[in-house]
Short mmCIF file of C-alpha atoms in Angstrom, two decimals:
data_model
loop_
_atom_site.label_atom_id
_atom_site.label_comp_id
_atom_site.label_asym_id
_atom_site.label_seq_id
_atom_site.Cartn_x
_atom_site.Cartn_y
_atom_site.Cartn_z
CA UNK S 1 -27.50 -13.72 25.70
CA UNK S 2 -25.03 -13.14 22.90
CA UNK S 3 -25.57 -11.20 19.71
CA UNK S 4 -24.05 -12.38 16.35
CA UNK S 5 -23.44 -10.09 13.63
CA UNK S 6 -24.72 -11.14 10.23
CA UNK S 7 -22.40 -11.14 7.27
CA UNK S 8 -19.29 -9.70 9.36
CA UNK S 9 -16.38 -11.86 10.47
CA UNK S 10 -15.55 -11.43 14.10
CA UNK S 11 -12.00 -9.87 14.55
CA UNK S 12 -9.71 -10.66 17.23
CA UNK S 13 -9.81 -7.84 19.87
CA UNK S 14 -5.91 -7.75 19.81
CA UNK S 15 -5.90 -7.23 16.14
CA UNK S 16 -8.14 -4.46 16.40
CA UNK S 17 -6.12 -2.84 18.98
CA UNK S 18 -3.01 -3.17 16.91
CA UNK S 19 -4.88 -1.71 14.01
CA UNK S 20 -5.98 1.31 16.08
CA UNK S 21 -2.47 1.96 17.48
CA UNK S 22 -0.98 1.63 14.05
CA UNK S 23 -3.36 4.19 12.64
CA UNK S 24 -2.49 6.74 15.45
CA UNK S 25 -0.16 9.60 14.33
CA UNK S 26 1.93 11.94 16.34
CA UNK S 27 -0.98 14.26 17.07
CA UNK S 28 -3.07 11.56 18.43
CA UNK S 29 -0.36 10.39 20.69
CA UNK S 30 0.25 14.12 22.00
CA UNK S 31 -3.37 14.59 22.58
CA UNK S 32 -3.47 11.19 24.58
CA UNK S 33 -0.65 12.15 26.72
CA UNK S 34 -2.55 15.14 28.24
CA UNK S 35 -5.08 13.10 30.27
CA UNK S 36 -2.06 10.53 31.15
CA UNK S 37 -0.30 13.43 32.71
CA UNK S 38 -3.31 14.37 34.89
CA UNK S 39 -3.78 10.69 35.88
CA UNK S 40 -0.18 10.41 36.81
CA UNK S 41 -0.37 13.48 38.72
CA UNK S 42 -3.44 12.31 40.76
CA UNK S 43 -1.58 9.13 41.51
CA UNK S 44 1.54 10.98 42.63
CA UNK S 45 -0.56 13.41 44.80
CA UNK S 46 -2.30 10.45 46.47
CA UNK S 47 0.70 8.35 47.25
CA UNK S 48 3.29 10.95 48.16
CA UNK S 49 3.54 14.18 50.03
CA UNK S 50 2.92 16.32 47.11
CA UNK S 51 -0.23 18.30 47.30
CA UNK S 52 -2.94 17.87 44.75
CA UNK S 53 -2.72 21.51 43.59
CA UNK S 54 0.87 21.27 42.86
CA UNK S 55 0.62 18.06 41.13
CA UNK S 56 -2.29 19.49 38.91
CA UNK S 57 -0.16 22.53 38.25
CA UNK S 58 2.57 20.23 36.83
CA UNK S 59 0.08 18.36 34.77
CA UNK S 60 -1.53 21.62 33.41
CA UNK S 61 1.99 22.85 32.51
CA UNK S 62 2.67 19.63 30.60
CA UNK S 63 -0.56 19.82 28.85
CA UNK S 64 0.11 23.55 27.79
CA UNK S 65 3.52 22.42 26.56
CA UNK S 66 2.22 19.74 24.52
CA UNK S 67 -0.59 21.83 22.87
CA UNK S 68 1.95 24.66 22.05
CA UNK S 69 4.25 22.11 20.41
CA UNK S 70 1.36 20.33 18.45
CA UNK S 71 -0.36 23.73 17.43
CA UNK S 72 2.48 26.18 16.95
CA UNK S 73 6.03 24.76 16.97
CA UNK S 74 5.13 21.70 14.58
CA UNK S 75 1.70 22.27 13.24
CA UNK S 76 0.04 19.77 11.05
CA UNK S 77 0.66 20.43 7.30
CA UNK S 78 -1.41 19.56 4.32
CA UNK S 79 0.52 16.79 2.48
CA UNK S 80 -1.51 17.35 -0.81
CA UNK S 81 -0.56 21.07 -1.16
CA UNK S 82 2.41 22.24 -2.93
#
């Protein structure tokens, strides 16, 4: 059974995805890269001879570098303040 919203035109899912990606800023992409690093580490540990602990240590190091960069090296600044 399908529900139809009243008074709202249906949007194309591709347009919605493009809108969300266009609204993402640098910090959204940086924070999104952390789980990607862990997923890549898990895949690498699964298909290669690298141990899971070593792969996760590399992913954790990537996460720490990303957070240090986002919070301390290039912190967000308030555009409205002078």
